[in-house]
Tab-separated table of C-alpha atoms in Angstrom:
chain	number	residue	atom	x	y	z
A	1	MET	CA	101.341	61.892	87.208
A	2	ASN	CA	101.438	65.059	85.110
A	3	ALA	CA	98.537	66.863	83.466
A	4	ALA	CA	98.639	66.225	79.726
A	5	GLN	CA	97.473	68.760	77.161
A	6	ARG	CA	94.469	68.353	74.915
A	7	LYS	CA	92.675	70.560	72.401
A	8	LEU	CA	89.600	72.557	73.439
A	9	SER	CA	88.124	72.034	69.983
A	10	PRO	CA	89.299	70.637	66.634
A	11	GLU	CA	90.715	74.061	65.718
A	12	GLY	CA	91.208	75.362	69.240
A	13	PRO	CA	94.223	75.701	71.528
A	14	GLN	CA	95.900	72.936	73.474
A	15	LEU	CA	95.257	73.430	77.193
A	16	SER	CA	96.350	71.370	80.157
A	17	GLU	CA	93.676	68.990	81.463
A	18	ILE	CA	93.557	71.051	84.641
A	19	VAL	CA	93.844	74.845	84.498
A	20	ALA	CA	95.275	77.055	87.232
A	21	GLY	CA	92.856	79.875	88.014
A	22	THR	CA	94.651	83.014	89.191
A	23	MET	CA	91.744	85.027	90.631
A	24	THR	CA	92.964	84.671	94.231
A	25	TRP	CA	96.707	84.718	93.580
A	26	GLY	CA	96.809	88.493	94.096
A	27	VAL	CA	95.074	91.003	96.328
A	28	TRP	CA	91.698	89.267	96.065
A	29	GLY	CA	93.110	86.309	97.974
A	30	SER	CA	96.592	85.152	98.975
A	31	ASP	CA	98.269	88.414	97.868
A	32	TYR	CA	101.459	86.622	96.876
A	33	ASP	CA	104.547	88.665	96.129
A	34	ALA	CA	106.429	88.190	92.851
A	35	VAL	CA	108.845	85.612	94.260
A	36	THR	CA	106.086	83.432	95.728
A	37	MET	CA	103.971	83.778	92.597
A	38	ALA	CA	106.936	82.823	90.396
A	39	ASP	CA	107.499	79.760	92.559
A	40	LEU	CA	103.827	78.772	92.189
A	41	ILE	CA	104.017	79.196	88.410
A	42	GLY	CA	107.032	76.874	88.356
A	43	HIS	CA	105.264	74.337	90.562
A	44	CYS	CA	102.282	74.236	88.210
A	45	VAL	CA	104.453	73.889	85.107
A	46	ASP	CA	106.433	71.066	86.710
A	47	LEU	CA	103.134	69.222	87.227
A	48	GLY	CA	102.069	69.775	83.633
A	49	ILE	CA	99.459	72.346	84.644
A	50	THR	CA	100.561	74.757	81.954
A	51	THR	CA	97.388	76.803	81.412
A	52	PHE	CA	96.744	79.879	83.551
A	53	ASP	CA	93.307	81.505	83.615
A	54	HIS	CA	93.091	85.272	84.165
A	55	ALA	CA	90.649	88.131	83.793
A	56	ASP	CA	91.497	91.796	83.481
A	57	ILE	CA	89.362	92.601	86.554
A	58	TYR	CA	91.118	90.221	88.965
A	59	GLY	CA	92.571	92.059	91.916
A	60	HIS	CA	90.765	95.196	90.761
A	61	TYR	CA	92.822	95.119	87.565
A	62	THR	CA	96.154	94.302	89.289
A	63	THR	CA	96.632	90.515	89.212
A	64	GLU	CA	97.622	90.229	85.548
A	65	GLU	CA	100.487	92.651	86.131
A	66	ALA	CA	101.619	90.826	89.282
A	67	PHE	CA	101.595	87.542	87.357
A	68	GLY	CA	103.507	89.099	84.473
A	69	THR	CA	106.186	90.351	86.849
A	70	ALA	CA	106.443	86.871	88.364
A	71	LEU	CA	106.555	85.208	84.946
A	72	LYS	CA	109.567	87.336	83.992
A	73	GLN	CA	111.537	85.645	86.783
A	74	HIS	CA	111.460	82.481	84.692
A	75	SER	CA	113.510	81.937	81.558
A	76	SER	CA	112.009	83.166	78.306
A	77	SER	CA	111.498	79.556	77.198
A	78	VAL	CA	108.739	79.097	79.801
A	79	ARG	CA	106.342	81.263	77.782
A	80	GLY	CA	106.421	78.680	74.991
A	81	GLN	CA	105.460	75.955	77.485
A	82	ILE	CA	102.419	77.691	78.949
A	83	GLN	CA	99.049	78.967	77.744
A	84	LEU	CA	97.663	82.294	78.911
A	85	VAL	CA	93.889	82.746	78.999
A	86	THR	CA	92.247	86.009	79.984
A	87	LYS	CA	88.819	87.642	79.882
A	88	CYS	CA	87.463	91.120	79.279
A	89	GLY	CA	84.162	92.950	79.222
A	90	ILE	CA	83.265	93.476	82.896
A	91	GLN	CA	83.695	97.049	84.096
A	92	LEU	CA	84.182	97.426	87.861
A	93	VAL	CA	83.950	100.516	90.038
A	94	THR	CA	87.478	100.896	91.403
A	95	GLY	CA	90.173	103.499	91.759
A	96	ASN	CA	91.973	101.791	88.891
A	97	ARG	CA	89.071	102.663	86.576
A	98	PRO	CA	87.926	106.127	87.770
A	99	LYS	CA	85.615	106.641	84.776
A	100	ASN	CA	83.371	103.714	85.784
A	101	ARG	CA	80.392	105.169	87.641
A	102	LEU	CA	78.696	101.798	88.121
A	103	PRO	CA	79.434	98.139	87.363
A	104	HIS	CA	78.540	97.359	83.757
A	105	TYR	CA	79.615	95.475	80.642
A	106	ASN	CA	81.416	96.732	77.559
A	107	SER	CA	81.751	94.525	74.489
A	108	SER	CA	82.536	97.284	72.001
A	109	LYS	CA	85.302	96.739	69.457
A	110	LYS	CA	87.333	99.578	70.921
A	111	HIS	CA	87.098	98.206	74.456
A	112	ILE	CA	87.895	94.599	73.519
A	113	ILE	CA	91.019	95.589	71.586
A	114	ALA	CA	92.171	98.013	74.288
A	115	SER	CA	91.589	95.394	77.015
A	116	ALA	CA	93.519	92.736	75.113
A	117	GLU	CA	96.420	95.110	74.534
A	118	ARG	CA	96.501	96.080	78.226
A	119	SER	CA	96.500	92.398	79.194
A	120	LEU	CA	99.403	91.750	76.833
A	121	GLU	CA	101.358	94.573	78.427
A	122	LYS	CA	100.585	93.514	81.985
A	123	LEU	CA	101.263	89.826	81.377
A	124	ARG	CA	104.477	90.783	79.569
A	125	THR	CA	103.773	88.637	76.571
A	126	ASP	CA	103.416	89.130	72.826
A	127	TYR	CA	100.264	87.041	72.444
A	128	LEU	CA	97.337	85.547	74.328
A	129	ASP	CA	96.452	81.929	73.668
A	130	LEU	CA	92.778	82.527	74.398
A	131	LEU	CA	90.626	85.604	75.031
A	132	LEU	CA	87.103	85.256	76.430
A	133	ILE	CA	84.233	87.708	76.690
A	134	HIS	CA	83.714	87.497	80.459
A	135	ARG	CA	79.943	87.965	80.649
A	136	PRO	CA	77.193	88.397	78.032
A	137	ASP	CA	76.500	92.047	77.375
A	138	PRO	CA	72.803	92.831	76.652
A	139	LEU	CA	74.062	95.625	74.383
A	140	MET	CA	76.530	93.445	72.497
A	141	GLU	CA	76.638	93.671	68.736
A	142	PRO	CA	78.033	90.389	67.389
A	143	GLU	CA	79.390	91.970	64.202
A	144	GLU	CA	81.402	94.433	66.283
A	145	ILE	CA	82.800	91.719	68.551
A	146	ALA	CA	83.701	89.667	65.475
A	147	ALA	CA	85.511	92.666	64.002
A	148	ALA	CA	87.524	93.071	67.217
A	149	PHE	CA	88.417	89.385	67.212
A	150	ASP	CA	89.437	89.519	63.543
A	151	SER	CA	91.704	92.489	64.204
A	152	LEU	CA	93.397	90.830	67.168
A	153	ARG	CA	93.756	87.536	65.312
A	154	GLN	CA	95.244	89.119	62.191
A	155	SER	CA	97.764	91.059	64.275
A	156	GLY	CA	98.830	87.866	66.065
A	157	LYS	CA	97.943	89.335	69.448
A	158	VAL	CA	95.308	86.684	70.249
A	159	LEU	CA	95.286	83.156	68.831
A	160	HIS	CA	91.813	81.929	69.831
A	161	PHE	CA	88.553	83.329	71.142
A	162	GLY	CA	85.665	82.164	73.300
A	163	VAL	CA	83.111	83.311	75.840
A	164	SER	CA	82.290	82.859	79.500
A	165	ASN	CA	78.895	82.494	81.182
A	166	PHE	CA	76.962	82.706	77.886
A	167	THR	CA	73.606	80.997	77.436
A	168	PRO	CA	73.280	78.667	74.429
A	169	SER	CA	71.332	81.299	72.466
A	170	GLN	CA	73.910	83.990	73.221
A	171	PHE	CA	76.702	81.625	72.197
A	172	SER	CA	74.917	80.814	68.926
A	173	LEU	CA	74.374	84.495	68.178
A	174	LEU	CA	78.062	85.334	68.461
A	175	ASN	CA	79.335	82.070	66.989
A	176	ALA	CA	77.398	82.810	63.797
A	177	HIS	CA	79.730	85.768	63.239
A	178	THR	CA	83.062	84.506	64.575
A	179	HIS	CA	84.612	81.177	65.532
A	180	LEU	CA	84.406	80.418	69.265
A	181	VAL	CA	86.363	77.569	70.846
A	182	THR	CA	84.787	77.313	74.317
A	183	ASN	CA	82.242	78.586	76.829
A	184	GLN	CA	83.597	78.866	80.369
A	185	VAL	CA	80.755	78.269	82.828
A	186	GLU	CA	80.100	77.407	86.440
A	187	CYS	CA	79.225	73.750	87.004
A	188	HIS	CA	79.364	71.534	90.103
A	189	PRO	CA	76.899	69.312	91.987
A	190	LEU	CA	75.277	72.385	93.593
A	191	HIS	CA	75.010	74.210	90.264
A	192	THR	CA	74.032	71.759	87.546
A	193	GLU	CA	72.254	74.069	85.093
A	194	PRO	CA	74.754	73.572	82.208
A	195	LEU	CA	73.854	69.871	82.218
A	196	PHE	CA	70.185	70.626	81.560
A	197	ASP	CA	69.847	74.066	79.955
A	198	GLY	CA	71.509	73.155	76.659
A	199	THR	CA	74.963	74.590	77.430
A	200	TYR	CA	76.814	71.262	77.443
A	201	ASP	CA	74.593	69.913	74.640
A	202	GLN	CA	75.689	72.813	72.473
A	203	CYS	CA	79.362	72.251	73.294
A	204	GLN	CA	78.993	68.592	72.412
A	205	SER	CA	77.261	69.351	69.106
A	206	HIS	CA	80.114	71.698	68.130
A	207	SER	CA	82.874	69.379	69.466
A	208	LEU	CA	83.881	72.018	72.012
A	209	ARG	CA	85.099	71.350	75.527
A	210	PRO	CA	83.635	73.727	78.107
A	211	MET	CA	85.939	75.267	80.674
A	212	VAL	CA	84.486	75.097	84.184
A	213	TRP	CA	85.017	77.699	86.871
A	214	SER	CA	84.329	76.815	90.510
A	215	PRO	CA	84.242	73.049	89.787
A	216	LEU	CA	84.300	72.358	93.544
A	217	GLY	CA	81.452	74.682	94.459
A	218	GLY	CA	83.708	77.095	96.343
A	219	THR	CA	82.745	78.233	99.819
A	220	GLU	CA	79.161	77.049	99.284
A	221	TYR	CA	80.338	73.431	99.286
A	222	PHE	CA	83.010	73.646	101.973
A	223	LYS	CA	81.409	76.135	104.385
A	224	GLY	CA	77.704	76.045	103.588
A	225	GLU	CA	74.981	74.560	105.752
A	226	GLY	CA	71.753	72.676	105.256
A	227	THR	CA	70.480	69.135	104.849
A	228	LYS	CA	71.143	68.949	101.101
A	229	LEU	CA	74.737	70.110	101.493
A	230	LEU	CA	75.415	67.720	104.345
A	231	ARG	CA	73.983	64.865	102.283
A	232	LEU	CA	76.164	65.804	99.327
A	233	ARG	CA	79.342	66.010	101.390
A	234	GLU	CA	78.576	62.673	103.010
A	235	LYS	CA	78.137	61.043	99.607
A	236	VAL	CA	81.316	62.620	98.183
A	237	ARG	CA	83.316	61.495	101.236
A	238	GLU	CA	81.889	57.985	100.930
A	239	ILE	CA	82.944	57.701	97.287
A	240	GLY	CA	86.282	59.313	98.105
A	241	GLU	CA	86.977	56.632	100.701
A	242	LYS	CA	86.416	53.967	98.055
A	243	TYR	CA	89.041	55.538	95.782
A	244	GLY	CA	91.314	56.610	98.628
A	245	VAL	CA	91.168	60.316	97.750
A	246	GLU	CA	89.893	63.587	99.185
A	247	GLU	CA	86.572	65.313	98.484
A	248	ASP	CA	88.033	67.855	96.063
A	249	VAL	CA	89.486	65.081	93.917
A	250	ILE	CA	86.104	63.355	93.615
A	251	LEU	CA	84.422	66.641	92.694
A	252	LEU	CA	86.978	67.201	89.921
A	253	ALA	CA	86.477	63.646	88.685
A	254	TRP	CA	82.713	64.258	88.678
A	255	CYS	CA	83.224	67.421	86.635
A	256	ARG	CA	85.395	65.650	84.061
A	257	LYS	CA	83.062	62.661	83.634
A	258	HIS	CA	80.674	64.418	81.244
A	259	PRO	CA	81.124	63.394	77.571
A	260	THR	CA	82.242	66.929	76.644
A	261	ARG	CA	85.282	66.313	78.888
A	262	PRO	CA	85.100	69.695	80.646
A	263	VAL	CA	88.345	71.412	81.625
A	264	PRO	CA	88.222	72.417	85.316
A	265	VAL	CA	89.732	75.722	86.385
A	266	ILE	CA	90.917	75.235	89.956
A	267	GLY	CA	91.116	78.272	92.198
A	268	THR	CA	93.391	77.091	94.987
A	269	THR	CA	96.703	78.815	95.669
A	270	LYS	CA	98.057	75.959	97.812
A	271	LYS	CA	100.742	73.735	96.320
A	272	ASN	CA	99.513	70.571	98.020
A	273	ARG	CA	95.971	71.015	96.688
A	274	ILE	CA	97.236	71.814	93.194
A	275	THR	CA	99.336	68.638	93.261
A	276	ARG	CA	96.422	66.644	94.660
A	277	SER	CA	94.136	67.732	91.836
A	278	LEU	CA	96.087	65.525	89.428
A	279	LYS	CA	94.630	62.444	91.116
A	280	ALA	CA	91.314	63.256	89.447
A	281	LEU	CA	92.833	62.527	86.037
A	282	SER	CA	93.090	58.825	86.851
A	283	ILE	CA	89.625	58.399	88.392
A	284	ASP	CA	86.737	57.333	86.175
A	285	LEU	CA	83.663	57.344	88.377
A	286	GLU	CA	81.136	54.610	87.817
A	287	ARG	CA	77.916	55.818	86.187
A	288	GLN	CA	75.837	55.206	89.308
A	289	GLU	CA	78.411	56.994	91.482
A	290	TRP	CA	78.182	60.029	89.221
A	291	TYR	CA	74.385	59.972	89.510
A	292	GLU	CA	74.559	59.514	93.286
A	293	ILE	CA	76.509	62.771	93.511
A	294	LEU	CA	74.117	64.500	91.098
A	295	GLU	CA	71.103	63.341	93.128
A	296	ALA	CA	72.662	64.467	96.402
A	297	GLY	CA	73.580	67.870	94.967
A	298	ARG	CA	70.116	68.503	93.472
A	299	GLY	CA	68.278	67.107	96.463
A	300	HIS	CA	65.939	64.840	94.502
A	301	GLU	CA	65.971	61.740	92.366
A	302	VAL	CA	66.629	62.138	88.656
A	303	ALA	CA	64.273	59.390	87.484
């Protein structure tokens, strides 16, 4: 099975049904060299996982460049087969940004355009398929962000725009000034807020598909402790045995079950787990199974 592509919104980009998250491809994780990273890119593309999720800050501002170097090892035709997503707005304290005295956000027009242009250079591409504001900035001025997006769109440097980790009211504020195609948020059985705080409702009302980071719950799910977590893992394993698949596959299937059809961004750097993730595309959990996982993750009945 290969991961097909589907639009994020009626006027949005086509992304693969599973997205490869690159946060730990570089020095923040596996620290792959260019040859290994190029091989992993090829493996994903062969599976139909053609969308790669970045952020300028990954690897303390180094992972985009490492990926771009690896991408150049492929033929030029590969760029037309893939979709590059990146984010901007977070400012980290690191030697690569010596002017940053403390972690903060910057959603100014000047910063957004400069960040996008740096990402283009590092990723060695002429355009970005999707640019997201990484976190809501309390000082953001929606007209200024819209002006930055308009400039990048008109120049052909960025095709589509969205946000990440925005509340429904923050999304509405910015969407009133510029067209957004998604909100990338955290959602898994241990973090279910988007199901109840209006985030997914808003996506559904606008016919947008949310992107989901950490759809498996990360280290909290796999290495955490406590009665609730043990109960959740037991339930996920039980349902996994029924379908003959591993826990991570069931968690991805749970993520995708919502009517908005969320697009999970998987963070693994292991080929076997990337390949295994495709099994989730053919699993349609029964309604009561989905609620069993929700109940176990929240630690109380829903009705």
